[in-house]
XYZ file of C-alpha atoms in Angstrom:
777
model
C -12.608 24.059 75.160
C -9.103 25.332 74.584
C -7.560 24.987 71.158
C -5.179 22.347 72.495
C -8.067 20.181 73.684
C -9.932 20.696 70.435
C -6.887 19.697 68.406
C -6.413 16.520 70.431
C -10.069 15.478 70.326
C -10.908 16.518 66.782
C -7.751 15.325 65.080
C -7.508 12.028 66.936
C -11.171 11.207 66.375
C -10.902 12.242 62.753
C -7.713 10.214 62.303
C -9.382 7.155 63.831
C -12.353 7.482 61.489
C -10.042 8.014 58.520
C -8.010 5.029 59.608
C -11.049 2.756 59.741
C -12.345 4.031 56.388
C -8.873 3.745 54.864
C -8.489 0.154 55.974
C -11.826 -0.715 54.398
C -11.010 1.278 51.298
C -7.565 -0.306 50.984
C -9.104 -3.746 51.384
C -11.432 -3.088 48.454
C -9.002 -1.120 46.340
C -6.117 -3.497 46.894
C -8.018 -6.212 45.140
C -8.883 -3.881 42.283
C -5.305 -2.581 42.059
C -3.931 -6.096 42.137
C -6.391 -7.134 39.444
C -5.483 -4.104 37.313
C -1.796 -4.743 37.761
C -2.082 -8.403 36.915
C -4.354 -7.792 33.938
C -2.122 -4.992 32.622
C 1.010 -7.119 32.955
C -0.774 -10.113 31.450
C -2.137 -8.079 28.506
C 1.270 -6.511 27.899
C 2.941 -9.928 28.014
C 0.357 -11.280 25.569
C 0.885 -8.361 23.153
C 4.661 -8.685 23.389
C 4.515 -12.419 22.704
C 2.049 -11.814 19.855
C 4.462 -9.330 18.262
C 7.321 -11.820 18.615
C 5.318 -14.588 16.932
C 4.018 -12.126 14.329
C 7.582 -11.178 13.375
C 8.505 -14.842 12.862
C 5.354 -15.537 10.831
C 5.959 -12.484 8.638
C 9.565 -13.569 8.056
C 8.265 -16.920 6.771
C 5.616 -15.218 4.600
C 8.149 -12.704 3.212
C 10.490 -15.556 2.266
C 7.582 -17.165 0.417
C 6.719 -13.823 -1.189
C 10.326 -13.395 -2.354
C 10.274 -16.851 -3.946
C 6.991 -16.006 -5.710
C 8.109 -12.573 -6.911
C 11.387 -13.932 -8.283
C 9.541 -15.943 -10.965
C 6.687 -13.586 -11.879
C 8.518 -12.652 -15.089
C 9.259 -16.299 -15.753
C 8.927 -15.903 -19.523
C 12.132 -13.855 -19.687
C 14.329 -16.878 -18.782
C 13.348 -20.044 -20.688
C 13.225 -23.536 -19.219
C 15.243 -25.463 -18.221
C 17.434 -22.551 -17.088
C 14.724 -21.026 -14.903
C 13.859 -24.404 -13.390
C 17.519 -25.038 -12.501
C 18.090 -21.563 -11.035
C 14.869 -21.541 -9.049
C 15.359 -25.047 -7.637
C 18.821 -24.021 -6.496
C 17.348 -20.948 -4.781
C 14.724 -23.099 -3.035
C 17.385 -25.525 -1.844
C 19.390 -22.626 -0.387
C 16.292 -21.518 1.525
C 15.537 -24.940 3.055
C 19.199 -25.356 4.021
C 19.275 -21.884 5.614
C 16.154 -22.490 7.742
C 16.222 -25.822 9.615
C 12.593 -25.311 10.735
C 11.489 -25.502 7.064
C 10.408 -29.064 6.247
C 9.574 -28.302 2.624
C 10.053 -25.517 0.065
C 8.402 -25.725 -3.325
C 6.637 -24.077 -6.230
C 3.478 -25.093 -8.055
C 2.891 -23.835 -11.649
C -0.344 -24.085 -13.633
C 0.345 -26.373 -16.603
C -1.437 -24.045 -19.036
C 1.035 -21.270 -18.069
C 4.171 -23.259 -18.859
C 2.956 -25.711 -21.500
C 1.294 -24.177 -24.593
C -0.054 -27.586 -25.572
C -2.008 -27.930 -22.316
C -5.509 -26.580 -22.996
C -7.267 -27.333 -19.683
C -7.820 -24.708 -17.018
C -6.663 -27.097 -14.289
C -3.618 -29.239 -13.627
C -0.355 -28.144 -12.045
C 3.277 -29.186 -11.695
C 4.859 -29.271 -8.229
C 8.656 -29.083 -7.746
C 10.789 -28.396 -4.689
C 12.602 -29.946 -1.731
C 11.565 -31.640 1.508
C 13.257 -33.185 4.534
C 12.969 -36.934 4.516
C 14.258 -39.488 6.970
C 17.070 -38.282 9.246
C 16.482 -34.769 7.921
C 18.014 -35.543 4.505
C 16.884 -32.952 1.920
C 15.264 -34.697 -1.057
C 13.965 -33.493 -4.429
C 10.181 -33.463 -5.020
C 8.436 -33.361 -8.406
C 4.911 -34.434 -9.374
C 1.823 -33.367 -11.305
C -1.505 -32.838 -9.540
C -5.131 -31.880 -10.202
C -4.947 -33.266 -13.729
C -8.597 -34.292 -13.546
C -9.745 -31.052 -11.913
C -9.042 -28.723 -8.974
C -10.047 -29.815 -5.468
C -12.895 -27.430 -4.733
C -12.456 -25.876 -1.300
C -8.772 -26.816 -1.007
C -6.214 -24.187 -0.008
C -4.728 -24.249 -3.505
C -8.129 -23.733 -5.134
C -8.898 -20.889 -2.705
C -5.657 -19.070 -3.546
C -6.152 -19.712 -7.259
C -9.629 -18.164 -7.024
C -8.774 -15.143 -4.817
C -5.129 -14.505 -5.719
C -4.413 -13.738 -2.021
C -1.489 -15.095 0.069
C -2.353 -17.622 2.786
C -1.117 -18.992 6.077
C -2.813 -22.368 6.364
C -4.072 -23.469 9.745
C -1.582 -25.956 11.279
C -1.970 -29.696 11.714
C 0.174 -32.644 12.797
C 2.010 -34.098 9.811
C 4.782 -36.599 9.052
C 6.540 -36.869 5.695
C 7.704 -40.390 6.557
C 4.248 -41.530 7.680
C 5.722 -42.607 11.034
C 3.765 -41.177 14.020
C 7.060 -40.639 15.828
C 8.118 -38.153 13.123
C 4.964 -36.057 13.387
C 5.436 -32.354 13.917
C 3.166 -29.297 14.089
C 3.135 -28.130 10.463
C 1.788 -24.924 8.906
C 2.010 -23.933 5.257
C 2.857 -20.408 4.041
C 1.893 -19.746 0.413
C 2.128 -16.708 -1.888
C 0.552 -16.480 -5.366
C 2.675 -16.133 -8.511
C 1.003 -13.602 -10.776
C 1.884 -12.681 -14.350
C 0.043 -9.793 -15.998
C -2.521 -9.924 -13.143
C -3.219 -13.621 -13.860
C -2.672 -16.459 -11.380
C -0.052 -18.882 -12.750
C 0.901 -20.727 -9.571
C 2.219 -20.284 -6.047
C 5.337 -20.602 -3.899
C 5.021 -22.324 -0.541
C 6.933 -23.527 2.507
C 6.039 -26.047 5.235
C 7.214 -24.839 8.655
C 7.757 -26.759 11.900
C 6.152 -24.624 14.666
C 8.427 -26.066 17.340
C 10.061 -22.644 17.861
C 6.629 -21.227 18.797
C 6.271 -23.977 21.387
C 9.495 -22.712 23.001
C 8.138 -19.151 23.091
C 4.901 -20.330 24.709
C 6.762 -22.308 27.391
C 8.673 -19.171 28.440
C 5.512 -17.109 29.034
C 4.802 -17.096 32.785
C 4.138 -13.516 33.995
C 2.860 -14.841 37.349
C 3.074 -18.020 39.375
C 1.111 -20.927 37.825
C 0.228 -18.834 34.738
C 0.679 -20.256 31.230
C -0.119 -19.488 27.558
C -1.012 -21.199 24.294
C -1.213 -20.230 20.597
C -4.408 -20.577 18.511
C -4.549 -20.566 14.719
C -7.327 -18.790 12.836
C -9.626 -21.816 12.958
C -9.028 -22.403 16.689
C -6.355 -25.117 16.375
C -3.768 -25.353 19.166
C -0.566 -24.395 17.267
C 1.479 -24.338 20.501
C 0.543 -25.493 24.018
C 2.397 -26.495 27.211
C 0.636 -29.858 26.926
C 2.014 -31.622 23.839
C -1.025 -33.923 23.662
C -3.248 -30.918 22.755
C -1.199 -29.852 19.724
C -3.249 -30.016 16.523
C -6.554 -30.267 18.388
C -9.257 -27.626 18.193
C -10.233 -25.553 21.201
C -13.969 -26.156 20.718
C -13.343 -29.915 21.124
C -11.097 -29.529 24.181
C -13.053 -26.742 25.956
C -16.491 -26.713 24.279
C -18.404 -24.847 27.008
C -15.709 -22.172 27.406
C -15.541 -21.690 23.632
C -19.300 -21.378 23.103
C -20.037 -19.109 26.074
C -17.377 -16.558 25.141
C -17.649 -16.706 21.307
C -13.944 -17.562 21.172
C -13.771 -18.811 17.574
C -15.537 -15.758 16.132
C -13.299 -13.320 18.021
C -10.105 -15.157 17.073
C -11.174 -15.374 13.423
C -11.773 -11.582 13.323
C -8.434 -10.841 15.036
C -9.954 -9.150 18.095
C -7.961 -8.231 21.200
C -10.081 -9.122 24.246
C -9.932 -10.491 27.776
C -12.333 -12.329 30.099
C -12.666 -14.086 33.447
C -13.825 -17.718 33.506
C -14.191 -20.355 36.220
C -13.172 -23.868 35.302
C -16.012 -26.138 36.441
C -13.734 -29.187 36.748
C -11.171 -27.567 39.087
C -13.469 -24.772 40.383
C -10.581 -22.433 39.742
C -11.156 -18.927 38.334
C -8.771 -17.738 35.624
C -8.095 -14.503 33.753
C -7.744 -14.979 29.965
C -6.016 -12.378 27.715
C -6.356 -12.844 23.927
C -3.839 -10.889 21.771
C -4.216 -11.163 17.975
C -1.244 -12.145 15.828
C -2.031 -10.186 12.656
C 0.092 -11.147 9.653
C 0.652 -8.541 6.913
C -1.182 -9.241 3.630
C -3.075 -12.171 5.216
C -6.627 -11.877 6.551
C -6.472 -14.993 8.787
C -4.984 -13.745 12.109
C -3.898 -16.082 14.904
C -4.178 -15.362 18.624
C -1.947 -15.916 21.629
C -3.801 -16.612 24.906
C -2.271 -15.909 28.344
C -4.027 -17.449 31.407
C -3.453 -16.286 35.011
C -5.161 -17.928 38.051
C -6.988 -15.521 40.362
C -5.018 -16.954 43.318
C -2.045 -14.852 42.165
C -4.236 -11.747 42.202
C -5.510 -12.538 45.737
C -1.952 -12.940 47.063
C -0.987 -9.479 45.826
C -4.126 -7.947 47.352
C -3.323 -9.475 50.775
C 0.210 -8.080 50.667
C -1.108 -4.561 50.046
C -3.668 -4.906 52.867
C -1.076 -5.974 55.462
C 1.276 -3.152 54.529
C -1.561 -0.587 54.751
C -2.639 -1.906 58.167
C 0.874 -1.635 59.624
C 1.466 1.864 58.234
C -1.949 3.037 59.554
C -1.283 1.936 63.147
C 2.166 3.518 63.233
C 0.802 6.699 61.717
C -1.996 6.982 64.293
C 0.486 6.752 67.154
C 2.805 9.361 65.647
C -0.090 11.744 64.959
C -1.149 11.616 68.634
C 2.327 12.533 69.844
C 2.850 15.309 67.330
C -0.566 16.884 68.005
C 0.108 17.024 71.732
C 3.403 18.894 71.248
C 2.119 21.294 68.604
C -1.074 22.182 70.486
C 1.012 23.517 73.388
C 3.122 25.786 71.130
C 0.698 27.331 68.674
C -2.397 28.444 70.608
C -1.163 31.871 71.881
C 0.861 32.959 68.819
C -2.109 32.046 66.647
C -4.241 34.587 68.497
C -1.755 37.393 67.681
C -1.472 36.366 64.034
C -5.259 36.091 63.749
C -5.650 39.683 64.984
C -3.213 40.962 62.329
C -4.891 38.983 59.556
C -8.301 40.384 60.494
C -6.910 43.933 60.199
C -5.356 43.187 56.803
C -8.639 41.650 55.656
C -10.306 45.002 56.432
C -7.780 46.804 54.198
C -5.522 48.220 56.890
C -1.815 48.052 55.975
C 0.746 49.979 58.095
C 3.770 49.425 60.318
C 1.681 49.155 63.499
C 0.369 45.749 62.414
C 3.785 44.137 62.668
C 4.059 41.590 65.472
C 7.027 40.192 67.366
C 6.790 36.474 68.171
C 9.984 34.750 69.407
C 8.924 31.135 69.724
C 11.681 30.147 67.285
C 9.401 27.782 65.427
C 6.994 27.808 62.499
C 4.698 30.246 64.292
C 7.636 32.651 64.644
C 8.449 32.221 60.977
C 4.788 32.787 60.132
C 4.855 36.064 62.090
C 8.036 37.155 60.294
C 6.497 36.237 56.947
C 3.406 38.233 57.877
C 5.592 41.251 58.696
C 7.370 40.840 55.356
C 3.990 40.629 53.603
C 2.967 43.928 55.168
C 6.182 45.572 53.877
C 5.686 44.132 50.400
C 2.030 45.203 50.277
C 3.119 48.749 51.086
C 5.690 48.618 48.248
C 3.094 47.307 45.810
C 0.699 50.098 46.756
C 3.455 52.651 46.084
C 4.333 50.989 42.721
C 0.665 50.988 41.683
C 0.450 54.714 42.458
C 3.420 55.433 40.156
C 1.835 53.415 37.329
C -1.418 55.305 37.802
C 0.518 58.584 37.428
C 2.104 57.378 34.170
C 5.583 56.839 35.616
C 6.533 53.551 33.917
C 10.224 53.900 34.827
C 9.723 53.329 38.557
C 11.557 50.179 39.629
C 9.936 47.384 41.599
C 11.769 44.244 42.737
C 9.848 41.022 43.319
C 10.398 39.394 46.714
C 10.140 35.955 45.111
C 9.157 34.021 41.982
C 5.743 33.165 43.456
C 4.661 36.772 44.025
C 1.706 36.677 41.631
C 0.386 40.103 42.670
C 3.767 41.723 42.064
C 4.115 39.938 38.745
C 0.653 41.092 37.757
C 1.578 44.716 38.509
C 4.804 44.406 36.503
C 2.929 42.694 33.643
C 0.377 45.507 33.733
C 3.165 48.092 33.471
C 4.879 46.161 30.656
C 1.577 45.780 28.824
C 0.984 49.516 29.007
C 4.524 50.199 27.710
C 4.103 47.617 24.944
C 0.718 49.039 23.966
C 2.268 52.497 23.686
C 5.107 51.211 21.469
C 2.746 49.145 19.294
C 0.536 52.182 18.808
C 3.555 54.172 17.611
C 4.629 51.299 15.356
C 1.101 50.946 13.980
C 1.059 54.616 13.062
C 4.333 54.196 11.158
C 3.053 51.087 9.336
C -0.215 52.822 8.476
C 1.763 55.747 7.073
C 3.815 53.375 4.932
C 0.700 51.615 3.618
C -0.938 54.976 2.905
C 2.199 56.094 1.060
C 2.234 52.888 -1.045
C -1.490 53.041 -1.855
C -1.322 56.726 -2.840
C 1.701 55.986 -5.005
C 0.006 53.070 -6.754
C -3.064 55.247 -7.424
C -0.887 58.044 -8.782
C 1.027 55.782 -11.156
C -2.169 54.089 -12.230
C -3.301 57.483 -13.541
C 0.094 58.150 -15.189
C 0.085 54.789 -16.956
C -3.329 55.496 -18.498
C -1.924 58.515 -20.370
C 0.267 59.014 -23.479
C -0.180 55.509 -24.918
C 0.544 56.938 -28.373
C 3.838 58.541 -27.333
C 6.268 56.043 -25.787
C 8.967 58.661 -25.146
C 6.614 60.938 -23.231
C 5.132 58.020 -21.304
C 8.531 56.667 -20.185
C 9.750 60.128 -19.170
C 6.627 60.776 -17.096
C 7.121 57.394 -15.404
C 10.768 57.922 -14.425
C 10.264 61.587 -13.460
C 7.351 60.905 -11.126
C 8.997 57.787 -9.695
C 12.217 59.673 -8.811
C 10.286 62.529 -7.251
C 7.918 60.260 -5.304
C 10.805 58.228 -3.881
C 12.908 61.297 -3.081
C 15.752 59.802 -5.149
C 18.341 61.862 -7.078
C 18.432 60.160 -10.464
C 17.100 57.277 -12.463
C 16.674 55.680 -15.851
C 14.207 53.474 -17.701
C 15.631 50.930 -20.133
C 13.367 49.268 -22.726
C 13.867 46.076 -24.719
C 14.822 46.635 -28.373
C 14.539 43.317 -30.194
C 13.996 44.598 -33.748
C 17.380 43.156 -34.664
C 17.131 39.538 -33.473
C 20.887 39.165 -33.838
C 21.612 42.171 -31.615
C 19.047 42.365 -28.774
C 19.759 45.312 -26.471
C 18.086 47.302 -23.717
C 17.936 50.950 -24.713
C 17.892 53.859 -22.233
C 14.515 55.359 -23.129
C 14.227 58.029 -20.412
C 16.560 59.455 -17.757
C 15.974 61.968 -14.986
C 18.386 63.477 -12.459
C 18.431 66.436 -10.092
C 14.957 67.647 -11.165
C 15.959 67.715 -14.839
C 15.413 65.556 -17.865
C 18.586 63.897 -19.124
C 19.140 63.234 -22.825
C 21.502 60.269 -22.880
C 22.029 57.428 -25.277
C 22.913 54.007 -23.910
C 22.483 50.449 -25.146
C 23.113 47.509 -22.828
C 23.136 43.859 -23.827
C 21.728 41.069 -21.604
C 24.377 40.070 -19.076
C 26.308 43.352 -19.438
C 26.792 45.231 -16.143
C 24.144 45.384 -13.439
C 21.375 46.133 -15.944
C 22.271 43.069 -18.007
C 22.529 40.920 -14.861
C 19.082 42.059 -13.770
C 17.714 41.046 -17.202
C 19.198 37.555 -16.995
C 18.316 36.895 -13.340
C 14.875 38.569 -13.605
C 15.290 39.681 -9.988
C 15.655 43.007 -8.181
C 19.218 44.167 -7.437
C 19.736 46.427 -4.406
C 23.182 47.760 -3.503
C 24.472 50.144 -0.813
C 27.870 51.609 0.039
C 28.820 51.977 -3.642
C 32.307 53.167 -4.682
C 32.541 56.880 -5.541
C 32.976 56.189 -9.264
C 30.500 53.300 -9.461
C 27.558 55.099 -11.062
C 29.746 56.681 -13.693
C 31.415 53.425 -14.610
C 28.546 50.943 -14.419
C 25.336 52.926 -14.623
C 26.337 55.916 -16.647
C 23.307 57.990 -15.619
C 25.330 61.040 -14.649
C 28.103 62.426 -12.519
C 26.436 61.967 -9.121
C 27.793 59.361 -6.734
C 24.847 57.897 -4.811
C 24.983 55.663 -1.741
C 22.131 53.341 -2.769
C 21.217 51.775 -6.112
C 17.930 49.961 -6.897
C 17.531 48.027 -10.176
C 14.122 46.428 -10.822
C 13.125 44.333 -13.887
C 9.966 45.197 -15.836
C 8.661 41.727 -16.589
C 5.409 40.154 -17.722
C 5.264 36.491 -16.825
C 8.836 35.427 -17.721
C 9.749 38.108 -20.332
C 11.777 41.151 -19.234
C 10.487 44.183 -21.226
C 12.734 46.686 -19.498
C 14.622 47.741 -16.381
C 14.198 50.571 -13.844
C 17.433 51.969 -12.394
C 17.109 54.377 -9.452
C 19.892 55.998 -7.411
C 19.607 57.833 -4.094
C 21.761 59.418 -1.432
C 19.580 57.641 1.143
C 19.035 53.913 1.541
C 15.757 52.564 0.209
C 13.518 51.154 2.941
C 11.740 47.820 2.550
C 8.357 49.382 1.813
C 9.941 51.632 -0.847
C 11.540 48.652 -2.599
C 8.254 46.746 -2.379
C 6.417 49.741 -3.851
C 8.843 50.009 -6.798
C 8.450 46.279 -7.538
C 4.644 46.575 -7.528
C 4.790 49.659 -9.778
C 7.213 47.784 -12.043
C 4.564 45.109 -12.642
C 2.011 47.745 -13.731
C 4.628 49.528 -15.890
C 5.571 46.239 -17.582
C 1.934 45.449 -18.327
C 1.310 48.948 -19.725
C 4.503 48.983 -21.816
C 3.607 45.575 -23.222
C 0.219 46.898 -24.350
C 1.775 50.094 -25.777
C 4.386 48.128 -27.722
C 1.678 45.829 -29.081
C -0.404 48.840 -30.177
C 2.588 50.482 -31.886
C 3.546 47.253 -33.590
C -0.070 46.759 -34.722
C -0.114 50.242 -36.289
C 3.127 49.562 -38.134
C 1.814 46.225 -39.354
C -1.393 47.907 -40.575
C 0.591 50.424 -42.623
C 2.791 47.684 -43.969
C -0.209 45.491 -44.888
C -1.778 48.378 -46.836
C 1.431 48.833 -48.802
C 1.648 45.116 -49.444
C -1.967 45.062 -50.686
C -1.062 47.534 -53.398
C 1.973 45.497 -54.389
C -0.082 42.282 -54.441
C -2.603 43.833 -56.850
C 0.211 44.468 -59.301
C 1.481 40.940 -58.913
C -1.957 39.361 -59.329
C -1.913 39.548 -63.128
C 1.529 38.014 -63.259
C 0.399 35.230 -60.952
C -2.611 34.490 -63.168
C -0.296 33.808 -66.112
C 1.958 31.659 -63.965
C -1.041 29.678 -62.712
C -1.746 28.317 -66.155
C 1.799 26.997 -66.381
C 1.599 25.720 -62.820
C -1.606 23.799 -63.543
C 0.110 21.765 -66.227
C 2.977 21.053 -63.869
C 0.573 20.022 -61.088
C -1.131 17.479 -63.319
C 2.213 15.788 -63.954
C 3.057 15.967 -60.230
C -0.305 14.409 -59.328
C 0.401 11.463 -61.589
C 3.808 10.888 -59.973
C 2.331 11.392 -56.484
C -0.200 8.610 -57.091
C 2.647 6.264 -58.009
C 4.649 7.295 -54.903
C 1.592 6.875 -52.651
C 1.192 3.276 -53.815
C 4.812 2.539 -52.982
C 4.522 4.143 -49.538
C 1.312 2.216 -48.768
C 3.059 -1.031 -49.658
C 5.957 -0.152 -47.343
C 3.560 0.791 -44.514
C 1.753 -2.567 -44.824
C 4.967 -4.621 -44.682
C 7.496 -2.611 -42.678
C 7.519 -0.731 -39.393
C 8.392 2.835 -40.392
C 9.645 5.748 -38.291
C 11.138 9.138 -39.092
C 13.706 10.298 -36.494
C 15.363 13.724 -36.166
C 19.114 14.093 -35.593
C 18.539 14.271 -31.805
C 16.973 10.747 -31.853
C 13.444 12.129 -31.328
C 10.585 10.400 -33.195
C 8.929 12.641 -35.803
C 6.454 10.245 -37.459
C 5.554 6.552 -37.223
C 3.165 4.337 -39.180
C 0.266 2.304 -37.758
C 2.162 -0.995 -37.958
C 4.864 0.524 -35.716
C 2.379 1.526 -32.967
C 0.532 -1.833 -33.125
C 3.792 -3.794 -32.811
C 5.062 -1.896 -29.758
C 1.676 -1.424 -28.086
C 1.828 2.386 -27.964
C -0.468 5.112 -29.176
C 1.064 7.560 -31.641
C 0.948 10.459 -29.211
C 2.907 8.402 -26.654
C 5.936 8.093 -28.971
C 5.975 11.207 -31.151
C 8.423 13.734 -29.777
C 10.076 11.164 -27.498
C 13.495 9.564 -27.960
C 13.726 6.377 -30.051
C 15.791 5.004 -27.105
C 12.452 4.538 -25.290
C 11.959 1.219 -27.154
C 15.586 0.042 -26.928
C 16.492 -2.440 -24.144
C 19.213 -1.342 -21.741
C 21.574 -4.047 -22.923
C 21.465 -2.746 -26.548
C 21.695 0.993 -25.828
C 25.475 1.174 -26.162
C 25.450 -0.615 -29.603
C 22.632 1.622 -30.818
C 24.511 4.788 -29.861
C 27.607 3.577 -31.724
C 25.438 2.843 -34.781
C 23.851 6.302 -34.489
C 27.294 7.937 -34.741
C 27.850 6.021 -37.983
C 24.425 7.111 -39.279
C 25.268 10.748 -38.485
C 28.413 10.194 -40.641
C 26.100 9.352 -43.588
C 26.301 5.556 -43.252
C 23.303 3.277 -43.738
C 22.989 0.633 -41.003
C 21.229 -2.705 -41.536
C 21.224 -5.367 -38.820
C 19.090 -7.636 -36.646
C 18.242 -6.200 -33.241
C 15.878 -6.590 -30.300
C 13.533 -3.878 -29.142
C 11.042 -3.711 -26.220
C 7.296 -3.054 -26.325
C 5.322 -0.873 -23.928
C 4.806 -3.892 -21.655
C 8.544 -4.731 -21.721
C 8.198 -7.667 -24.134
C 11.264 -8.221 -26.365
C 10.631 -7.971 -30.153
C 13.133 -9.236 -32.729
C 13.545 -6.975 -35.771
C 15.630 -6.624 -38.916
C 16.188 -2.871 -39.134
C 17.534 -0.373 -41.649
C 18.522 3.195 -40.696
C 19.047 5.532 -43.688
C 20.092 9.205 -43.322
C 17.959 11.722 -45.292
C 19.794 14.833 -46.539
C 18.657 18.220 -47.808
C 19.822 19.899 -51.019
C 22.994 21.125 -49.279
C 23.984 17.611 -48.190
C 23.081 18.131 -44.522
C 21.338 15.273 -42.671
C 17.850 16.476 -41.680
C 16.375 13.216 -40.436
C 16.777 9.402 -40.426
C 14.358 6.890 -41.971
C 13.972 3.660 -40.000
C 12.434 0.592 -41.701
C 12.055 -2.641 -39.757
C 10.694 -6.133 -40.382
C 9.175 -7.941 -37.355
C 10.587 -11.493 -37.114
C 9.764 -11.913 -33.431
C 8.556 -15.373 -32.407
C 7.149 -15.835 -28.972
C 8.676 -18.992 -27.528
C 6.406 -20.488 -24.950
C 8.627 -22.399 -22.521
C 7.486 -25.096 -20.222
C 7.466 -24.016 -16.642
C 6.301 -26.151 -13.754
C 4.145 -24.823 -10.926
C 4.279 -26.347 -7.485
C 2.414 -26.449 -4.202
C 2.810 -28.562 -1.098
C -0.836 -29.073 -0.171
C -1.719 -32.620 0.615
C-alpha cells in the first residue's frame, strides 16, 4: 500500500481504538477525579473551619490564662485591694465579650486564709449574666467538706493543667428557654509551682453554630462540631446540641472508632452509607487542637456522593463530545497531509540514510519547493549539513591546539555545538588552573621553607637577646626581599614608663645601630600595640619613614607592621619596609613567623628574668643570714606583745560573734561590691555566699528603693553614717523589712576603704485572705 493509504487506515483505526479506550478510561477516571476533587475541597474546607474555630477557642483560653497569670504573685498586693482590682478586671472582660456568660476565679482557702488548715475548700468570686443579660456579682464557698473526686476542678487541682471542658446545655436562670450551649475554659493559678486556684470563663458557643451553618462546600453538604468526648457542640439541627454522637449514631460511631479518633485529635476521612436513607456520604474529620490543652475537638464535614456523581457525569459528557469532534478533524487532516508528504519524504529519507552512514558534503543538499513543513524540513536538513561541516572544522582546530578559533552557535538548542565549545573552554580553563596551581604551590613552598628556616633561627642564641633579635630581623628582611626593618621589644621594667624599645634594625644589607623608644599609642608602632592587629600601608609620602618610623633615610612604597603577641599580650612589634608591595602570602607568612617569634621571645625573657631572680635571691640569702640574729632578739619582744594581742583578740571575737548572731553583717567596698557577709545575711536573703560576694549590693535592693539608696551612698562616701528602715528583696523576690546602719571604715590616712553594713530583720510576713473561684457546677 502507498503511504497515503497506510496513513488513512492506520491512523483512523488507531484513533478509533484510542477513542473507545479513552471514553472508557474517562468514564472510570472521571469518577475518581471527581471524588478526589470533592474530597480535597471537603478536607480543605474542614481544615480551614477547624483553624477558624481553633483561633476562637485559643482566644478564650488565652483570656483565661491572662486572668490566671495576673494573680500568680497575689501575695504582693494584699486583700482587699487585690480582690477589688481583680473583680474589676473580670467585669471588664465579661462586658467586652458578650458571648461570655460568666467570668470568675476560684482560690484555695488554705492559700488565702492562714487559719484554714484543711487541704480542701475554695472561694469562688466573679460575674455572670442573669435575667435579661444583666451582669451580676457571684461569691460563694465550695468543697468545704471535701473535693468532688473526678470533677473538672479536682482534675485541674491534681494535674495543674489548663482545661477546656466538654460543652453541655445550661441555663443560669433555670428556665429551659434560656438554655444555651455552654463550655468552660479554665487555667490554673500557680504560686511557687503550687496550685492555689484557677481562673475560668463560661462561653456561649452560638458563634460556632454560625460558622457551622456557613460550611457547605457542595450542594446538600453540611458540617457539625464535636467536643473531645463526642458531644455535639454545634450542629445544623438545634435539637442535637448537647447530645453525644454515640447516642445519636451508635452504629456509625462504633464501626469507625469515632470517639477514640476524636479524643486523640486525629485527622481522618471515611465513606459511610446511612442505612435509614440508603444514602452514601463522605465524612472528613479535622481536629481542632487547642494550645496547652490535650483535649482536642473535631469539626466534621459531610458530602453526599450524589454531588460526586454529578461532577463525574459532566466530565464524561464533555470528553465524549470532544472525542467525536476530534475524530472527524483527524480524518480530514490525515487525508490532506498524506497527499503532500509522501514524495518529499522519500528524498529526505535518502539524505538521512547517507548522514547516518557518516557522509557529510554539499552533494547531500536537496531542493524541495512544496512551501510547507516538508519544504522547511528539507531546508533545515540542508542547514544541518552546513552546521555539521562547521563543527567538524572547529573540532579539527581544537585537536590541533588552536583554542582561539571562533565558532558561532546556530541556536540555543545546539547541544553538539555547545559541547564542543564547553570542551574548548574546559581545556582553556584546565590550562589556566594548572598555571595558577603552580603559582600557589610555589607560594606554599616558599612559606613552608621560610617557617622551617626561622624555626632553626629561633632555636639559637637564647642566652643573647641582642644577637637573637638581629638574626631574626636580618633573615626576615633578606627572605622577604625588603629594604629595611626593625624589631621593637617591650620594656616594662619601669611600670610607670612602659615603652617599646628598638632592639634590632637592618637596612640595605647592613646592621643599623639606632636607639628608639616608642610608647603605646605613639605613631604606627604604638597604634599596632594598642590594636594588636597588623598594619599594612602603601603609597607612603616621601618623608613618611623618616618622620614616623625613623629606621633610616630610605623612602619605601610599602610598610608592614606586625605585632608579636602571645594570647593577648604584645611582647614586641616587627616593622618592615619595601620598595615593592607585600603580597598576601608574604603578609600571611610574616604573621605566622611573628607568632613563633613572640613565643620564643617570651621564653627567652622568662629565662633571663629567672637568672636575674636567682642572682638576686642568692644575695638576699646572705643578707637574711645577717638579719636572722637581729630577728631572734626581736622575736622575744614580739612574743610578749602577741600574748597581749591574743587576750584582746579573744575579747573582740566574742563581740563579733554576738553581732553575727543578732545582726545581718556585710562589708562593702567603695564601688558597692560585697566583700564579706555573715551566715545570718545569706540565710535571710536565700543566697549562698559565693552568689553574693563580688557582686553589687544593689542586687538585693528593690527597684523602687534604688534611687534613695544611691543618694544615701553619696552621703556615706562623704563620711556620714546612715541609719534607717528599708526594704530589701530576697533571691526569690520576697520583700524583707530591715533596720540598717551603714558606717564608713577609714584607713590611717582618713580615706574610706570600705563600708560596714549592720541590719536587724523586722520583716513580718502578712498572710492576706484571698478568695479562689471556679464556675463548675
